[in-house]
CSV table of C-alpha atoms in Angstrom, one decimal:
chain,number,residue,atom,x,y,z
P,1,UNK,CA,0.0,0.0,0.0
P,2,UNK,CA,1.0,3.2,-0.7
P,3,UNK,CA,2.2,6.1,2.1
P,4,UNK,CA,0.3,8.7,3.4
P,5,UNK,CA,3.1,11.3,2.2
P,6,UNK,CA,2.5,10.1,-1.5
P,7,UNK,CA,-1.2,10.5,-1.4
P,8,UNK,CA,-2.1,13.2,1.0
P,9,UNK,CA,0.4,15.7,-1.1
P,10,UNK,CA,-2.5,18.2,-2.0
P,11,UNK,CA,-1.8,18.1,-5.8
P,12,UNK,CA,-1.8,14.0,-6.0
P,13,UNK,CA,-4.8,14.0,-3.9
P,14,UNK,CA,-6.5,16.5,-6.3
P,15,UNK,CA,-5.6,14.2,-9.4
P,16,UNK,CA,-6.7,11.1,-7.5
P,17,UNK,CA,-10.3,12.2,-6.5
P,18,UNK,CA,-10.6,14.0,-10.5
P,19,UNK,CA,-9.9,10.3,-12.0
P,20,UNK,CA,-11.1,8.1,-9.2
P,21,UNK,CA,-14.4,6.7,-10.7
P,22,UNK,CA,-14.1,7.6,-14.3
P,23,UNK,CA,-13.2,5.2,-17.1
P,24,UNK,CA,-10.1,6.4,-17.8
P,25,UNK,CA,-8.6,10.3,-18.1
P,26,UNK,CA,-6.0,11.4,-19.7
P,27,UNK,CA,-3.1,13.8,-18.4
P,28,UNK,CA,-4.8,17.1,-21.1
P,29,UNK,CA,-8.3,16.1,-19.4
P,30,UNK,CA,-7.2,16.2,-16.1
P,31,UNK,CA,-5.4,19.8,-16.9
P,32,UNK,CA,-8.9,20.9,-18.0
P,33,UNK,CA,-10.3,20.1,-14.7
P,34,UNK,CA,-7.5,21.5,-12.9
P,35,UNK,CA,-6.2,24.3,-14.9
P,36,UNK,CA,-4.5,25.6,-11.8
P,37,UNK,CA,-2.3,22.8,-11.4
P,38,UNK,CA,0.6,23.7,-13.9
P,39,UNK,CA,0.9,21.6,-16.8
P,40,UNK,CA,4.5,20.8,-15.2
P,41,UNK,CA,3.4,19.8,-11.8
P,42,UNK,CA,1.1,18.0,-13.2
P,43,UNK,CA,2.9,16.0,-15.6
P,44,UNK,CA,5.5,15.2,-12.5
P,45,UNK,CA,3.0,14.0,-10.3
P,46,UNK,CA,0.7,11.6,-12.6
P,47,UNK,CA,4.2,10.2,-13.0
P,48,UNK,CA,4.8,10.0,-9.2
P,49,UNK,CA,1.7,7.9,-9.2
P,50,UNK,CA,2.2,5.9,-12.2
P,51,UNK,CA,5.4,5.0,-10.6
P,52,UNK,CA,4.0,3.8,-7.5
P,53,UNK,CA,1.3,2.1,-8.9
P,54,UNK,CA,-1.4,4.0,-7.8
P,55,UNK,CA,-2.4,5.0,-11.5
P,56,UNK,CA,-1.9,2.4,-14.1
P,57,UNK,CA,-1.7,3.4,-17.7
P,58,UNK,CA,-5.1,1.7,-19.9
P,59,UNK,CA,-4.2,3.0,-22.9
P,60,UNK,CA,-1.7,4.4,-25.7
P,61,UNK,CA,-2.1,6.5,-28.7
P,62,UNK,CA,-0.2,8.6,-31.3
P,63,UNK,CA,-0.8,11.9,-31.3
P,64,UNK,CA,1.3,14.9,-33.0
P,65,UNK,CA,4.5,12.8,-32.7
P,66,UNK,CA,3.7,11.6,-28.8
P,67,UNK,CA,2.0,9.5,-26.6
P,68,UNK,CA,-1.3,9.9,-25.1
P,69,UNK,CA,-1.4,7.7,-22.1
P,70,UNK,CA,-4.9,7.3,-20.3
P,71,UNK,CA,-4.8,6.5,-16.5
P,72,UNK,CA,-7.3,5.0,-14.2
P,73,UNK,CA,-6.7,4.4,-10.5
P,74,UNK,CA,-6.1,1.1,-9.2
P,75,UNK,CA,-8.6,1.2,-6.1
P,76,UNK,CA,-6.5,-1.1,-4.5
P,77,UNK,CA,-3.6,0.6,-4.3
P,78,UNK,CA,-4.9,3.8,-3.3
P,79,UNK,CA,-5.2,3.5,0.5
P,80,UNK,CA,-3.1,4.6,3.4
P,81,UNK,CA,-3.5,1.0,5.1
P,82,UNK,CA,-3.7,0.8,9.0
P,83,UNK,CA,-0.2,0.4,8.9
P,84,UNK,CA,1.1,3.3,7.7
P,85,UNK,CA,-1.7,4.8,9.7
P,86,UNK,CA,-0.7,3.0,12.7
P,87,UNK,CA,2.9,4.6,12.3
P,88,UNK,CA,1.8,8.4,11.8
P,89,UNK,CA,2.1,10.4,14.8
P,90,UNK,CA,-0.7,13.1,16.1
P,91,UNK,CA,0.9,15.5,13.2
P,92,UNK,CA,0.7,13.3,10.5
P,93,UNK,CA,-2.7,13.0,11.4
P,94,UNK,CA,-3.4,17.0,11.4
P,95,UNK,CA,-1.5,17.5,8.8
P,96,UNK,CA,-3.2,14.8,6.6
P,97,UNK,CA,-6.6,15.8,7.4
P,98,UNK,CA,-6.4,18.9,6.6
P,99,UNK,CA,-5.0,18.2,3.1
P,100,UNK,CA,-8.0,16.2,2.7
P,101,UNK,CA,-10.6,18.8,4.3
P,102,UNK,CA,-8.6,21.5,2.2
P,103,UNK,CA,-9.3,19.0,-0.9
P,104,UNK,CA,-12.8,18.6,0.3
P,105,UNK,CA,-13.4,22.1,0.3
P,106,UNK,CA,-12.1,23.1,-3.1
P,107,UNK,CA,-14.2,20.5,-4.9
P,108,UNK,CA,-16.7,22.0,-3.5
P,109,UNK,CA,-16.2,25.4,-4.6
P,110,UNK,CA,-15.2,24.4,-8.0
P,111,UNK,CA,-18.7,22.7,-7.6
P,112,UNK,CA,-20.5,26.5,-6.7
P,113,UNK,CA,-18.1,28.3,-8.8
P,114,UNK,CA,-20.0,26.6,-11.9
P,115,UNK,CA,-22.9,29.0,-13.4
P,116,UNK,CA,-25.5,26.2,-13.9
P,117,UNK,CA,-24.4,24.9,-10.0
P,118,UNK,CA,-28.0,23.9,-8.3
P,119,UNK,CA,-27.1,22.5,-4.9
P,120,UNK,CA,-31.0,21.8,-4.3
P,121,UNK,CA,-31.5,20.1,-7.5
P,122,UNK,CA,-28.7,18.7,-8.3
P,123,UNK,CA,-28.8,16.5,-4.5
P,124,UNK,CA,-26.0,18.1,-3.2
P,125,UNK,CA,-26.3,16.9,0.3
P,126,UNK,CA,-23.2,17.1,3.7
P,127,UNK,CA,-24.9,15.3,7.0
P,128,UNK,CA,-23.4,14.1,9.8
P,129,UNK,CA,-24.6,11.6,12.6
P,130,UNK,CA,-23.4,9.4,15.4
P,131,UNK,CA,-24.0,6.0,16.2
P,132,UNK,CA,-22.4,3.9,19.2
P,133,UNK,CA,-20.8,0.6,18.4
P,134,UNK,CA,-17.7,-1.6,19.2
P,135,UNK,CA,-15.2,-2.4,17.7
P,136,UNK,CA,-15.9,-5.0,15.3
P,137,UNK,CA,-19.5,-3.5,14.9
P,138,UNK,CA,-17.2,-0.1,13.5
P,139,UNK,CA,-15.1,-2.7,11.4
P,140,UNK,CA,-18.4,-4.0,9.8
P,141,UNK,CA,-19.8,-0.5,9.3
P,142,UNK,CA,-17.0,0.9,7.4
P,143,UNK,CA,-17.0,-2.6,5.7
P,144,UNK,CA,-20.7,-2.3,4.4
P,145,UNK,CA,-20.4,1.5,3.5
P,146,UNK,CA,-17.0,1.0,1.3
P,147,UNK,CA,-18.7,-2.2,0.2
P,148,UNK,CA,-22.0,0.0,-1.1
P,149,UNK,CA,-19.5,2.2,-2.6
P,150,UNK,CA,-17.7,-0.3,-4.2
P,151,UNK,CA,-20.7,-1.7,-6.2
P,152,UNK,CA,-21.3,1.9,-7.6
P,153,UNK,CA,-17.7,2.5,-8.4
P,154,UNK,CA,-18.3,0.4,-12.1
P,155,UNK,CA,-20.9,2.2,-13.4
P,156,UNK,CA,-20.5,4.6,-16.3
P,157,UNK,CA,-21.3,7.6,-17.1
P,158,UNK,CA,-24.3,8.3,-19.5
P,159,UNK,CA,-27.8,7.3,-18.9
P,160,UNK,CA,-28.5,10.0,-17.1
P,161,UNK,CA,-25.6,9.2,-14.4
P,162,UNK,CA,-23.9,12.2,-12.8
P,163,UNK,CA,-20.6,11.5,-11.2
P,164,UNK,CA,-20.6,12.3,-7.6
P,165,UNK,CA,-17.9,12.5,-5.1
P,166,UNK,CA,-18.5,11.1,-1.5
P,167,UNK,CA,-15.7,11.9,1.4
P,168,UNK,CA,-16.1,9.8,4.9
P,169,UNK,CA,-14.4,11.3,7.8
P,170,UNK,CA,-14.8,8.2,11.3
P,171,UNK,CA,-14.2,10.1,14.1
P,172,UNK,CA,-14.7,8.8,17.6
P,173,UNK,CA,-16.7,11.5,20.2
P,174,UNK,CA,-15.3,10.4,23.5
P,175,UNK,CA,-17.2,13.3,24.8
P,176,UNK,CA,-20.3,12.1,23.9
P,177,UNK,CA,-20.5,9.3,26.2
P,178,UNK,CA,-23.8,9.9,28.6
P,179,UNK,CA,-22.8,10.4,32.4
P,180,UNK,CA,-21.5,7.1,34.1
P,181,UNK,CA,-21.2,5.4,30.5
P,182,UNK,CA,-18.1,3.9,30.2
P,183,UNK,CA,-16.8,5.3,26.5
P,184,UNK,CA,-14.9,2.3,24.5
P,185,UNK,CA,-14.0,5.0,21.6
């Protein structure tokens, strides 16, 4: 699995969440969903990922004397697995969270910056809830919910599909244990 440094790095995460789900992009359509990303940086970091196996090239063609390579992510590979979680101190944490609420947050205004953006009709919808569970009830949870996730991923686009992005922060509330409960995080 790859390390958090490699895909928490704000541009990489960026490129990651533009292709994630979509048949296959190529590095000129991912500059036209991220012009701000220079076309050098991002040329250097779809290679980063290439390299670590993160993106795999899907196709080749010839075009004006080059190659146009189209990349889709390998699911799989893009994950920071418990053990490189396991090994991050307090920092890491801070610091990788708020690449990925930072990410969060400028899809999102990319989203609103569009003129034909219509949060109401277009189900734009951020919730947030609590439920109490052990252990391996969490391990399930997260389990059914990347499952469900999962079985959507395959889907194309066309027939009336709109490509969605969904982020999922767990965060245990050890201060919302009632009085005298015992809190098992």
């Amino acid at each position: 699995m790859a390390n958090a440094n490699l895909l928490l790095h704000p541009v990489r995460l960026r490129i990651l969440q533009t292709v994630v789900g979509a048949e296959e992009m190529t590095t000129a359509q991912l500059r036209e969903r991220l012009p701000d990303v220079s076309p050098a940086s991002m040329y250097r970091h779809v290679a980063t990922l290439t390299q670590a196996g993160i993106l795999e090239v899907v196709r080749e063609r010839p075009v004006r004397g080059t190659v146009e390579r189209s990349y889709r992510v390998r699911q799989d590979a893009a994950l920071v697995d418990a053990a490189a979680r396991e090994s991050m101190t307090k920092e890491d944490h801070r610091q990788a969270f708020a690449v990925f609420t930072s990410a969060v947050l400028a899809d999102f205004e990319r989203y609103l910056a569009r003129d034909d953006a219509d949060p109401p009709r277009e189900n734009v919808l951020y919730r947030q809830g609590a439920v109490w569970v052990t252990d391996e009830e969490f391990t399930a949870l997260v389990e059914e919910i990347e499952a469900a996730v999962a079985r959507r991923t395959h889907t194309a686009p066309g027939d009336g599909r709109t490509r969605h992005l969904l982020s999922l922060v767990f965060v245990p509330d050890k201060t919302g244990a009632p009085d005298g409960a015992e809190d098992a995080g």
